[in-house]
mmCIF file of C-alpha atoms and ligand atoms in Angstrom:
data_model
loop_
_atom_site.group_PDB
_atom_site.id
_atom_site.type_symbol
_atom_site.label_atom_id
_atom_site.label_comp_id
_atom_site.label_asym_id
_atom_site.label_seq_id
_atom_site.Cartn_x
_atom_site.Cartn_y
_atom_site.Cartn_z
ATOM 1 C CA MET W 10 -16.344 -7.237 -15.916
ATOM 2 C CA ALA W 11 -12.745 -7.964 -14.933
ATOM 3 C CA GLU W 12 -12.453 -10.819 -12.434
ATOM 4 C CA ASP W 13 -11.699 -9.673 -8.870
ATOM 5 C CA LEU W 14 -8.208 -10.457 -7.580
ATOM 6 C CA LEU W 15 -9.807 -11.650 -4.377
ATOM 7 C CA ARG W 16 -13.360 -12.366 -3.627
ATOM 8 C CA ILE W 17 -14.686 -13.607 -0.239
ATOM 9 C CA GLU W 18 -18.129 -14.935 0.014
ATOM 10 C CA HIS W 19 -20.049 -15.444 3.228
ATOM 11 C CA LEU W 20 -16.922 -16.568 5.111
ATOM 12 C CA SER W 21 -17.669 -17.805 8.738
ATOM 13 C CA VAL W 22 -14.911 -19.024 11.163
ATOM 14 C CA ASP W 23 -15.306 -20.288 14.659
ATOM 15 C CA TYR W 24 -12.815 -20.985 17.301
ATOM 16 C CA HIS W 25 -13.658 -24.037 19.495
ATOM 17 C CA VAL W 26 -12.150 -23.331 22.860
ATOM 18 C CA GLY W 27 -13.127 -25.691 25.757
ATOM 19 C CA ALA W 28 -16.826 -26.071 25.704
ATOM 20 C CA GLY W 29 -17.318 -22.643 23.995
ATOM 21 C CA THR W 30 -17.634 -21.772 20.384
ATOM 22 C CA PHE W 31 -16.346 -18.196 19.487
ATOM 23 C CA ARG W 32 -17.798 -16.790 16.260
ATOM 24 C CA ALA W 33 -14.570 -14.958 15.128
ATOM 25 C CA LEU W 34 -16.037 -14.230 11.579
ATOM 26 C CA THR W 35 -19.789 -14.246 10.625
ATOM 27 C CA ASP W 36 -20.827 -14.157 6.946
ATOM 28 C CA VAL W 37 -17.896 -11.917 5.779
ATOM 29 C CA SER W 38 -17.903 -10.920 2.120
ATOM 30 C CA LEU W 39 -15.423 -8.865 0.486
ATOM 31 C CA SER W 40 -14.149 -7.983 -3.017
ATOM 32 C CA MET W 41 -11.002 -6.627 -4.103
ATOM 33 C CA PRO W 42 -10.084 -5.705 -7.718
ATOM 34 C CA ALA W 43 -6.331 -6.055 -8.672
ATOM 35 C CA GLY W 44 -4.461 -2.809 -7.924
ATOM 36 C CA ARG W 45 -6.380 -1.501 -4.977
ATOM 37 C CA VAL W 46 -5.247 -1.287 -1.494
ATOM 38 C CA VAL W 47 -8.106 -2.408 0.731
ATOM 39 C CA GLY W 48 -7.931 -1.678 4.470
ATOM 40 C CA ILE W 49 -9.478 -3.652 7.182
ATOM 41 C CA VAL W 50 -10.270 -1.828 10.297
ATOM 42 C CA GLY W 51 -11.881 -2.597 13.785
ATOM 43 C CA GLU W 52 -11.310 -2.938 17.379
ATOM 44 C CA THR W 53 -9.097 -5.570 19.052
ATOM 45 C CA GLY W 54 -10.692 -9.088 18.766
ATOM 46 C CA CYS W 55 -13.117 -8.108 15.951
ATOM 47 C CA GLY W 56 -11.735 -10.818 13.667
ATOM 48 C CA LYS W 57 -9.205 -8.858 11.438
ATOM 49 C CA SER W 58 -6.251 -11.301 11.807
ATOM 50 C CA THR W 59 -8.651 -14.189 11.443
ATOM 51 C CA LEU W 60 -9.767 -12.836 8.138
ATOM 52 C CA GLY W 61 -6.069 -12.165 7.112
ATOM 53 C CA HIS W 62 -5.044 -15.734 7.900
ATOM 54 C CA ALA W 63 -8.101 -17.426 6.550
ATOM 55 C CA ILE W 64 -7.336 -16.214 3.073
ATOM 56 C CA PRO W 65 -4.015 -18.041 2.610
ATOM 57 C CA ARG W 66 -5.272 -20.965 4.855
ATOM 58 C CA LEU W 67 -2.943 -20.184 7.658
ATOM 59 C CA LEU W 68 -5.494 -20.561 10.614
ATOM 60 C CA PRO W 69 -4.587 -22.925 13.234
ATOM 61 C CA GLN W 70 -7.080 -25.925 12.759
ATOM 62 C CA PRO W 71 -7.955 -26.780 15.454
ATOM 63 C CA PRO W 72 -9.004 -24.573 17.247
ATOM 64 C CA ALA W 73 -10.179 -22.682 14.185
ATOM 65 C CA GLN W 74 -12.774 -24.141 11.931
ATOM 66 C CA VAL W 75 -14.037 -22.502 8.707
ATOM 67 C CA ARG W 76 -17.797 -23.049 9.114
ATOM 68 C CA SER W 77 -18.761 -21.854 5.637
ATOM 69 C CA GLY W 78 -17.793 -19.575 2.782
ATOM 70 C CA LYS W 79 -15.600 -19.264 -0.292
ATOM 71 C CA VAL W 80 -12.311 -17.429 -0.826
ATOM 72 C CA PHE W 81 -11.721 -16.976 -4.505
ATOM 73 C CA PHE W 82 -8.228 -15.810 -5.255
ATOM 74 C CA GLN W 83 -7.688 -15.218 -9.028
ATOM 75 C CA GLY W 84 -10.752 -17.211 -9.704
ATOM 76 C CA THR W 85 -9.806 -20.373 -7.723
ATOM 77 C CA ASP W 86 -11.635 -21.121 -4.361
ATOM 78 C CA LEU W 87 -8.655 -21.670 -2.149
ATOM 79 C CA LEU W 88 -10.810 -23.299 0.514
ATOM 80 C CA LYS W 89 -11.666 -26.124 -1.887
ATOM 81 C CA LEU W 90 -8.023 -26.920 -2.657
ATOM 82 C CA PRO W 91 -6.412 -29.754 -0.568
ATOM 83 C CA LYS W 92 -4.008 -27.867 1.780
ATOM 84 C CA TRP W 93 -0.986 -29.414 0.048
ATOM 85 C CA ARG W 94 -2.158 -28.012 -3.086
ATOM 86 C CA MET W 95 -2.452 -24.323 -1.840
ATOM 87 C CA PRO W 96 0.966 -23.380 -3.097
ATOM 88 C CA SER W 97 0.341 -24.815 -6.560
ATOM 89 C CA VAL W 98 -1.896 -21.900 -7.529
ATOM 90 C CA ARG W 99 0.682 -21.157 -10.138
ATOM 91 C CA GLY W 100 2.151 -17.998 -11.417
ATOM 92 C CA THR W 101 0.432 -16.259 -8.613
ATOM 93 C CA GLY W 102 1.111 -15.674 -5.014
ATOM 94 C CA ILE W 103 0.145 -14.406 -1.736
ATOM 95 C CA GLY W 104 2.650 -12.797 0.552
ATOM 96 C CA MET W 105 2.221 -12.000 4.222
ATOM 97 C CA ILE W 106 3.532 -9.450 6.509
ATOM 98 C CA PHE W 107 2.909 -9.938 10.290
ATOM 99 C CA GLN W 108 2.836 -7.612 13.266
ATOM 100 C CA GLU W 109 5.867 -9.271 14.904
ATOM 101 C CA PRO W 110 8.536 -9.874 12.290
ATOM 102 C CA ILE W 111 10.659 -11.580 15.031
ATOM 103 C CA ASN W 112 8.080 -14.405 14.985
ATOM 104 C CA SER W 113 8.254 -14.887 11.164
ATOM 105 C CA LEU W 114 12.005 -14.779 10.670
ATOM 106 C CA ASN W 115 13.847 -17.734 11.655
ATOM 107 C CA PRO W 116 16.215 -16.672 14.473
ATOM 108 C CA ALA W 117 18.817 -19.408 13.485
ATOM 109 C CA PHE W 118 19.742 -18.024 10.034
ATOM 110 C CA ARG W 119 21.101 -14.993 8.425
ATOM 111 C CA VAL W 120 18.635 -12.647 6.991
ATOM 112 C CA GLY W 121 20.441 -12.900 3.493
ATOM 113 C CA ASP W 122 19.920 -16.543 3.386
ATOM 114 C CA GLN W 123 16.269 -16.255 4.356
ATOM 115 C CA ILE W 124 15.507 -13.787 1.641
ATOM 116 C CA ALA W 125 17.688 -15.845 -0.858
ATOM 117 C CA GLU W 126 15.317 -18.844 -0.190
ATOM 118 C CA ALA W 127 12.136 -16.757 -0.888
ATOM 119 C CA VAL W 128 13.748 -15.517 -4.117
ATOM 120 C CA GLN W 129 14.651 -19.085 -5.206
ATOM 121 C CA ILE W 130 11.132 -20.396 -4.571
ATOM 122 C CA ARG W 131 9.810 -17.626 -6.727
ATOM 123 C CA ARG W 132 12.202 -18.328 -9.535
ATOM 124 C CA LEU W 133 11.114 -21.957 -9.492
ATOM 125 C CA ARG W 134 7.513 -20.934 -9.671
ATOM 126 C CA GLU W 135 8.217 -18.584 -12.504
ATOM 127 C CA HIS W 136 9.708 -21.337 -14.450
ATOM 128 C CA GLY W 137 6.568 -23.444 -14.054
ATOM 129 C CA ARG W 138 8.093 -25.542 -11.309
ATOM 130 C CA GLN W 139 6.869 -26.120 -7.807
ATOM 131 C CA PRO W 140 9.412 -27.274 -5.263
ATOM 132 C CA ALA W 141 8.300 -30.590 -3.920
ATOM 133 C CA ARG W 142 9.603 -29.526 -0.629
ATOM 134 C CA LYS W 143 11.216 -26.364 0.564
ATOM 135 C CA ALA W 144 14.249 -28.435 1.279
ATOM 136 C CA ASP W 145 14.642 -28.816 -2.494
ATOM 137 C CA VAL W 146 15.288 -25.275 -2.977
ATOM 138 C CA GLN W 147 18.803 -25.157 -1.452
ATOM 139 C CA GLY W 148 18.909 -28.470 -0.008
ATOM 140 C CA PHE W 149 17.934 -26.798 3.104
ATOM 141 C CA ASP W 150 14.782 -26.332 5.169
ATOM 142 C CA TYR W 151 14.428 -23.061 7.166
ATOM 143 C CA SER W 152 10.916 -24.001 8.504
ATOM 144 C CA LYS W 153 11.337 -24.651 12.226
ATOM 145 C CA ARG W 154 8.529 -22.711 13.770
ATOM 146 C CA GLU W 155 4.715 -22.951 13.638
ATOM 147 C CA MET W 156 4.444 -19.220 12.691
ATOM 148 C CA PRO W 157 4.817 -19.244 8.763
ATOM 149 C CA LYS W 158 7.249 -17.018 6.929
ATOM 150 C CA ALA W 159 6.200 -15.162 3.900
ATOM 151 C CA ALA W 160 7.890 -17.722 1.826
ATOM 152 C CA ASP W 161 5.590 -20.401 3.305
ATOM 153 C CA VAL W 162 2.633 -18.824 1.690
ATOM 154 C CA VAL W 163 4.123 -18.979 -1.921
ATOM 155 C CA THR W 164 6.107 -22.120 -1.572
ATOM 156 C CA GLY W 165 5.692 -25.829 -1.815
ATOM 157 C CA PRO W 166 3.490 -28.188 0.200
ATOM 158 C CA PHE W 167 3.833 -27.933 4.036
ATOM 159 C CA VAL W 168 6.595 -30.291 5.189
ATOM 160 C CA PRO W 169 6.476 -30.985 8.924
ATOM 161 C CA PRO W 170 9.723 -29.518 10.263
ATOM 162 C CA ASN W 171 12.300 -31.881 11.543
ATOM 163 C CA LEU W 172 14.492 -29.703 13.690
ATOM 164 C CA THR W 173 17.168 -32.283 14.341
ATOM 165 C CA GLU W 174 17.680 -32.758 10.636
ATOM 166 C CA THR W 175 17.426 -29.001 9.918
ATOM 167 C CA LEU W 176 20.087 -28.110 12.448
ATOM 168 C CA LYS W 177 22.467 -30.758 10.942
ATOM 169 C CA GLN W 178 22.321 -28.961 7.643
ATOM 170 C CA ARG W 179 23.971 -25.780 6.489
ATOM 171 C CA PRO W 180 22.830 -23.556 3.741
ATOM 172 C CA PRO W 181 24.926 -23.931 0.618
ATOM 173 C CA PRO W 182 26.675 -20.820 -0.492
ATOM 174 C CA ILE W 183 24.541 -18.268 -2.452
ATOM 175 C CA SER W 184 25.310 -17.801 -6.182
ATOM 176 C CA LYS W 185 26.518 -14.315 -7.188
ATOM 177 C CA ASP W 186 23.345 -13.646 -9.302
ATOM 178 C CA LEU W 187 21.111 -14.703 -6.377
ATOM 179 C CA GLN W 188 23.030 -12.565 -4.006
ATOM 180 C CA LYS W 189 22.517 -9.533 -6.443
ATOM 181 C CA GLU W 190 18.705 -10.102 -6.385
ATOM 182 C CA VAL W 191 18.864 -10.316 -2.587
ATOM 183 C CA LEU W 192 20.770 -6.942 -2.325
ATOM 184 C CA ASP W 193 18.299 -5.493 -4.906
ATOM 185 C CA PHE W 194 15.363 -6.231 -2.564
ATOM 186 C CA LEU W 195 17.207 -4.837 0.477
ATOM 187 C CA HIS W 196 17.834 -1.710 -1.595
ATOM 188 C CA LEU W 197 14.103 -1.599 -2.520
ATOM 189 C CA VAL W 198 13.214 -1.536 1.208
ATOM 190 C CA ARG W 199 15.730 1.377 1.660
ATOM 191 C CA ILE W 200 18.199 -0.717 3.757
ATOM 192 C CA ASN W 201 21.610 1.042 3.830
ATOM 193 C CA ASP W 202 24.716 -1.033 3.594
ATOM 194 C CA PRO W 203 22.861 -4.131 2.574
ATOM 195 C CA GLU W 204 26.105 -6.095 1.983
ATOM 196 C CA ARG W 205 26.620 -5.995 5.719
ATOM 197 C CA ILE W 206 23.108 -6.604 6.760
ATOM 198 C CA ILE W 207 22.711 -9.863 4.704
ATOM 199 C CA SER W 208 25.178 -11.540 7.141
ATOM 200 C CA LEU W 209 23.316 -10.565 10.284
ATOM 201 C CA PHE W 210 20.890 -12.812 12.354
ATOM 202 C CA PRO W 211 17.354 -11.342 12.946
ATOM 203 C CA HIS W 212 18.105 -10.569 16.626
ATOM 204 C CA GLU W 213 21.038 -8.280 15.708
ATOM 205 C CA LEU W 214 18.577 -5.903 13.826
ATOM 206 C CA SER W 215 16.074 -3.403 15.424
ATOM 207 C CA GLY W 216 12.357 -3.949 15.119
ATOM 208 C CA GLY W 217 12.150 -1.418 12.295
ATOM 209 C CA MET W 218 14.942 -3.099 10.228
ATOM 210 C CA ARG W 219 13.398 -6.535 10.826
ATOM 211 C CA GLN W 220 10.169 -5.322 9.566
ATOM 212 C CA ARG W 221 11.908 -3.951 6.405
ATOM 213 C CA ILE W 222 13.459 -7.355 6.001
ATOM 214 C CA MET W 223 10.008 -9.088 6.290
ATOM 215 C CA ILE W 224 8.685 -6.676 3.553
ATOM 216 C CA ALA W 225 11.637 -7.524 1.400
ATOM 217 C CA MET W 226 10.930 -11.242 1.805
ATOM 218 C CA ALA W 227 7.362 -10.793 1.103
ATOM 219 C CA LEU W 228 8.029 -8.828 -2.024
ATOM 220 C CA SER W 229 10.815 -11.026 -3.168
ATOM 221 C CA GLY W 230 7.977 -13.606 -3.949
ATOM 222 C CA LYS W 231 6.493 -10.994 -6.239
ATOM 223 C CA PRO W 232 3.054 -11.656 -4.847
ATOM 224 C CA SER W 233 -0.079 -10.425 -6.706
ATOM 225 C CA LEU W 234 -1.533 -9.974 -3.167
ATOM 226 C CA LEU W 235 0.165 -8.825 -0.040
ATOM 227 C CA ILE W 236 -1.627 -9.184 3.336
ATOM 228 C CA ALA W 237 -0.200 -6.746 5.884
ATOM 229 C CA ASP W 238 -1.486 -7.506 9.393
ATOM 230 C CA GLU W 239 -0.770 -4.675 11.671
ATOM 231 C CA PRO W 240 2.620 -4.335 10.070
ATOM 232 C CA THR W 241 3.565 -1.295 12.251
ATOM 233 C CA SER W 242 1.837 -1.731 15.433
ATOM 234 C CA ALA W 243 4.727 -3.277 17.356
ATOM 235 C CA LEU W 244 7.032 -0.538 16.411
ATOM 236 C CA ASP W 245 7.902 2.906 18.122
ATOM 237 C CA VAL W 246 5.838 5.808 16.788
ATOM 238 C CA THR W 247 8.597 7.300 14.827
ATOM 239 C CA ILE W 248 9.874 3.980 13.264
ATOM 240 C CA GLN W 249 6.133 3.138 12.556
ATOM 241 C CA ALA W 250 5.831 6.364 10.387
ATOM 242 C CA GLN W 251 8.982 5.348 8.508
ATOM 243 C CA VAL W 252 7.776 1.981 7.744
ATOM 244 C CA LEU W 253 4.400 3.315 6.675
ATOM 245 C CA THR W 254 6.182 5.828 4.390
ATOM 246 C CA LEU W 255 8.171 2.959 2.898
ATOM 247 C CA MET W 256 5.171 0.964 2.455
ATOM 248 C CA LYS W 257 3.301 3.826 0.630
ATOM 249 C CA GLU W 258 6.303 4.428 -1.553
ATOM 250 C CA LEU W 259 6.443 0.749 -2.436
ATOM 251 C CA MET W 260 2.890 0.569 -3.569
ATOM 252 C CA ASP W 261 3.670 2.989 -6.367
ATOM 253 C CA GLU W 262 6.983 1.051 -7.227
ATOM 254 C CA VAL W 263 5.595 -2.512 -7.259
ATOM 255 C CA SER W 264 2.244 -3.661 -8.569
ATOM 256 C CA THR W 265 1.019 -5.597 -5.748
ATOM 257 C CA SER W 266 -2.632 -5.382 -4.321
ATOM 258 C CA ILE W 267 -2.512 -4.918 -0.734
ATOM 259 C CA LEU W 268 -4.918 -6.101 2.092
ATOM 260 C CA PHE W 269 -3.859 -3.781 4.926
ATOM 261 C CA ILE W 270 -5.103 -4.581 8.466
ATOM 262 C CA SER W 271 -5.034 -2.081 11.150
ATOM 263 C CA HIS W 272 -6.946 -1.044 14.344
ATOM 264 C CA ASP W 273 -6.057 2.492 13.479
ATOM 265 C CA LEU W 274 -8.469 4.250 11.104
ATOM 266 C CA GLY W 275 -5.992 7.140 10.747
ATOM 267 C CA VAL W 276 -3.387 4.819 9.268
ATOM 268 C CA ILE W 277 -6.109 3.074 7.002
ATOM 269 C CA ALA W 278 -6.916 6.516 5.725
ATOM 270 C CA GLU W 279 -3.392 7.148 4.809
ATOM 271 C CA MET W 280 -2.783 3.822 3.163
ATOM 272 C CA ALA W 281 -5.829 2.374 1.657
ATOM 273 C CA ASP W 282 -8.097 3.062 -1.250
ATOM 274 C CA ASP W 283 -11.196 1.090 0.048
ATOM 275 C CA VAL W 284 -11.955 0.060 3.679
ATOM 276 C CA GLY W 285 -13.771 -2.650 5.273
ATOM 277 C CA VAL W 286 -15.016 -1.933 8.846
ATOM 278 C CA MET W 287 -15.320 -4.894 11.063
ATOM 279 C CA TYR W 288 -17.367 -5.233 14.275
ATOM 280 C CA ALA W 289 -17.488 -8.362 16.321
ATOM 281 C CA GLY W 290 -16.616 -10.658 13.363
ATOM 282 C CA HIS W 291 -18.903 -8.883 10.967
ATOM 283 C CA MET W 292 -18.073 -6.629 8.001
ATOM 284 C CA VAL W 293 -20.450 -3.811 8.788
ATOM 285 C CA GLU W 294 -19.405 -1.284 6.109
ATOM 286 C CA PHE W 295 -17.311 -1.367 2.953
ATOM 287 C CA GLY W 296 -16.463 1.354 0.563
ATOM 288 C CA PRO W 297 -13.933 3.981 -0.719
ATOM 289 C CA VAL W 298 -11.927 5.506 2.060
ATOM 290 C CA ALA W 299 -12.723 9.066 1.157
ATOM 291 C CA GLU W 300 -16.467 8.508 0.897
ATOM 292 C CA ILE W 301 -16.581 6.559 4.185
ATOM 293 C CA PHE W 302 -14.800 9.374 6.026
ATOM 294 C CA GLU W 303 -17.047 11.983 4.444
ATOM 295 C CA SER W 304 -20.334 10.202 4.861
ATOM 296 C CA PRO W 305 -20.196 6.881 6.808
ATOM 297 C CA ARG W 306 -23.313 4.761 6.503
ATOM 298 C CA HIS W 307 -22.959 2.582 9.687
ATOM 299 C CA PRO W 308 -23.192 3.843 13.152
ATOM 300 C CA TYR W 309 -20.151 1.874 14.247
ATOM 301 C CA THR W 310 -18.099 3.457 11.471
ATOM 302 C CA LYS W 311 -19.238 6.880 12.391
ATOM 303 C CA SER W 312 -18.212 6.247 16.189
ATOM 304 C CA LEU W 313 -14.750 5.001 15.094
ATOM 305 C CA ILE W 314 -14.316 8.187 12.861
ATOM 306 C CA ARG W 315 -15.267 10.432 15.769
ATOM 307 C CA SER W 316 -12.737 8.627 18.091
ATOM 308 C CA ILE W 317 -9.793 9.542 15.914
ATOM 309 C CA PRO W 318 -7.707 11.756 18.084
ATOM 310 C CA ASN W 319 -7.206 15.340 16.363
ATOM 311 C CA LYS W 320 -10.587 15.497 14.946
ATOM 312 C CA TYR W 321 -12.262 16.526 18.128
ATOM 313 C CA LYS W 322 -9.127 17.725 19.972
ATOM 314 C CA GLU W 323 -10.385 21.262 20.531
ATOM 315 C CA ASP W 324 -12.054 20.394 23.955
ATOM 316 C CA GLY W 325 -9.525 17.507 24.466
ATOM 317 C CA VAL W 326 -12.401 15.082 24.914
ATOM 318 C CA LEU W 327 -12.861 11.917 22.682
ATOM 319 C CA PRO W 328 -16.336 10.747 22.216
ATOM 320 C CA SER W 329 -16.590 7.027 23.412
ATOM 321 C CA LEU W 330 -19.046 4.424 22.566
ATOM 322 C CA SER W 331 -21.011 3.204 25.460
ATOM 323 C CA GLY W 332 -20.997 -0.475 26.334
ATOM 324 C CA SER W 333 -18.650 -3.000 25.135
ATOM 325 C CA VAL W 334 -17.861 -5.458 22.331
ATOM 326 C CA PRO W 335 -20.148 -8.635 22.696
ATOM 327 C CA ASN W 336 -18.594 -11.928 23.817
ATOM 328 C CA LEU W 337 -18.231 -13.886 20.463
ATOM 329 C CA SER W 338 -19.567 -17.068 22.181
ATOM 330 C CA ARG W 339 -22.848 -15.234 22.849
ATOM 331 C CA LEU W 340 -23.652 -12.737 20.038
ATOM 332 C CA PRO W 341 -26.837 -10.702 20.677
ATOM 333 C CA ASN W 342 -29.866 -11.521 18.365
ATOM 334 C CA GLY W 343 -30.649 -9.199 15.605
ATOM 335 C CA CYS W 344 -28.134 -6.687 14.640
ATOM 336 C CA THR W 345 -24.806 -7.323 16.533
ATOM 337 C CA PHE W 346 -24.199 -3.604 17.077
ATOM 338 C CA HIS W 347 -27.683 -2.890 18.471
ATOM 339 C CA PRO W 348 -26.845 -3.111 22.194
ATOM 340 C CA ARG W 349 -24.396 -0.106 21.597
ATOM 341 C CA CYS W 350 -26.160 1.669 18.771
ATOM 342 C CA PRO W 351 -27.270 5.207 19.486
ATOM 343 C CA MET W 352 -30.220 4.852 16.876
ATOM 344 C CA VAL W 353 -31.449 1.468 17.726
ATOM 345 C CA ARG W 354 -35.034 0.538 16.938
ATOM 346 C CA ASP W 355 -37.160 -2.630 17.531
ATOM 347 C CA VAL W 356 -36.489 -3.966 14.227
ATOM 348 C CA CYS W 357 -32.707 -3.994 14.971
ATOM 349 C CA ARG W 358 -33.276 -6.184 18.179
ATOM 350 C CA LYS W 359 -35.734 -8.627 16.575
ATOM 351 C CA ASP W 360 -35.022 -8.868 12.837
ATOM 352 C CA PRO W 361 -32.283 -11.126 11.435
ATOM 353 C CA GLU W 362 -29.003 -9.563 11.220
ATOM 354 C CA PRO W 363 -29.054 -6.791 8.488
ATOM 355 C CA PRO W 364 -26.854 -8.126 5.605
ATOM 356 C CA LEU W 365 -24.090 -5.942 3.937
ATOM 357 C CA THR W 366 -26.067 -4.406 1.221
ATOM 358 C CA ASP W 367 -25.126 -2.102 -1.694
ATOM 359 C CA LEU W 368 -26.009 1.597 -1.269
ATOM 360 C CA PRO W 369 -26.840 3.823 -4.139
ATOM 361 C CA PRO W 370 -23.627 4.757 -5.818
ATOM 362 C CA GLY W 371 -21.911 7.816 -4.293
ATOM 363 C CA PRO W 372 -20.230 10.676 -6.296
ATOM 364 C CA ALA W 373 -17.352 8.359 -7.521
ATOM 365 C CA GLY W 374 -19.791 5.602 -8.528
ATOM 366 C CA LEU W 375 -17.720 3.086 -6.513
ATOM 367 C CA VAL W 376 -19.252 0.291 -4.478
ATOM 368 C CA HIS W 377 -20.314 1.322 -0.968
ATOM 369 C CA ARG W 378 -21.963 -1.109 1.350
ATOM 370 C CA SER W 379 -23.497 -0.973 4.785
ATOM 371 C CA ALA W 380 -24.922 -3.544 7.117
ATOM 372 C CA CYS W 381 -27.382 -1.129 8.902
ATOM 373 C CA TYR W 382 -31.192 -1.045 8.382
ATOM 374 C CA PHE W 383 -31.162 2.776 8.380
ATOM 375 C CA PRO W 384 -27.907 3.738 6.543
ATOM 376 C CA GLU W 385 -29.383 7.158 5.453
ATOM 377 C CA GLU W 386 -29.966 8.121 9.125
ATOM 378 C CA VAL W 387 -26.427 7.759 10.250
ATOM 379 C CA ALA W 388 -25.676 11.162 8.736
ATOM 380 C CA SER W 389 -27.990 12.728 11.234
ATOM 381 C CA LEU W 390 -26.242 11.175 14.320
ATOM 382 C CA PRO W 391 -24.299 13.893 16.326
HETATM 383 N N1 ATP C 4 -6.027 -19.462 18.205
HETATM 384 C C1 ATP C 4 -7.062 -18.912 18.861
HETATM 385 N N2 ATP C 4 -7.766 -19.742 19.767
HETATM 386 C C2 ATP C 4 -9.004 -19.213 20.288
HETATM 387 N N3 ATP C 4 -9.478 -18.070 19.940
HETATM 388 C C3 ATP C 4 -8.941 -17.324 19.113
HETATM 389 C C4 ATP C 4 -7.687 -17.616 18.538
HETATM 390 N N4 ATP C 4 -7.199 -16.656 17.747
HETATM 391 C C5 ATP C 4 -8.150 -15.619 17.806
HETATM 392 N N5 ATP C 4 -9.162 -16.052 18.704
HETATM 393 C C6 ATP C 4 -10.355 -15.209 18.903
HETATM 394 O O1 ATP C 4 -11.037 -14.829 17.802
HETATM 395 C C7 ATP C 4 -11.444 -13.507 18.057
HETATM 396 C C8 ATP C 4 -10.864 -12.654 16.742
HETATM 397 O O2 ATP C 4 -9.395 -12.616 16.995
HETATM 398 P P1 ATP C 4 -8.462 -11.864 15.918
HETATM 399 O O3 ATP C 4 -7.046 -12.238 16.546
HETATM 400 O O4 ATP C 4 -8.862 -12.290 14.468
HETATM 401 O O5 ATP C 4 -8.946 -10.397 16.109
HETATM 402 P P2 ATP C 4 -8.145 -8.987 15.710
HETATM 403 O O6 ATP C 4 -9.065 -8.140 15.230
HETATM 404 O O7 ATP C 4 -7.081 -9.295 14.739
HETATM 405 O O8 ATP C 4 -7.568 -8.285 17.087
HETATM 406 P P3 ATP C 4 -6.298 -7.531 17.350
HETATM 407 O O9 ATP C 4 -6.666 -6.104 16.857
HETATM 408 O O10 ATP C 4 -6.186 -7.733 18.827
HETATM 409 O O11 ATP C 4 -5.132 -8.245 16.570
HETATM 410 C C9 ATP C 4 -10.933 -13.010 19.305
HETATM 411 O O12 ATP C 4 -12.085 -13.002 20.271
HETATM 412 C C10 ATP C 4 -10.062 -13.974 19.766
HETATM 413 O O13 ATP C 4 -10.015 -14.125 21.112
HETATM 414 MG MG1 MG C 5 -4.970 -9.160 14.954
#
């Protein structure tokens, strides 16, 4: 059987805040074959971003602490690598697109220079070289903020930014051939007039344009895995639709597997092949998008599907789930979802948490898993 591009096994992550411990991820497992787009969906605070950031080791530690688990990327357990070796996972790469591109682009430098840097780092990697420091790339270090750029994920060991030194330097001129590649990436993300755009600063661009630049930067590293964390949530609805369309088109043009995080199941349905549904730090269901929409096997998934506008709009009333998400520092015993579950039984309150378990293969024979003791009964829920 072919090796999964990404395989997460029993990952648990806590945040230690004051005297409290918040269980942001509990025993999350996920496999992602190369070439698939996997969506991660769930309400705010359910741990989607924590999962997305844990994979390339970008969690702020402290307060975050990986309590247990493994994250295999192309067969290597990333959590076992010393942090400085993370980037030396050679010939491979993980790119990231964040919700707020303004936080990930450096405000002090022209966007063309920032994409050029990402391209140069990739070129070094393709030649089997790893920049010792990012500063070796152009003799210049763009890193200034805590929030990493896409390039940070694929590039050399983390170098603590020295702002004074950074500001003293100026980026050297970009070679013709490098500039051509930068323009090509801007064309790829459908930016008109890229020759003008490369000389602009991030604040001179609209939100949608900035997100396109972020996508260009992430793709310029030619990553095998792209993690997109709510890439359109901060944008106006019309711009959101344009960026989603762009991403969908790019999926056919570049061979990158994507982990697509969104709180919006409608968006996931558009974008992803498979979907993992998260609830209070747990992965409660995983499977092919079409199958999960057609026949969800966890009561939480069913309630999410029912709450998509349009589906039940005839009477204008959206069904809502009673109760609220549990406090992650005091998770209930038994199944985490049981206090809100319409089909709760005694076993759900008393027994250990139901693990994510393979269901009998559906019509397409693809993996479908549920963390409910009664997956077959979900179909009978109203
Ligand atoms: N830096 C942090 N310090 C302390 N707690 C945190 C930190 N980051 C996240 N958390 C907590 O961990 C839990 C999971 O947060 P996370 O950001 O992963 O959720 P999310 O599903 O991405 O939510 P959203 O849809 O709002 O982006 C939340 O309860 C959150 O408050
Ligand atoms: Mg998030």
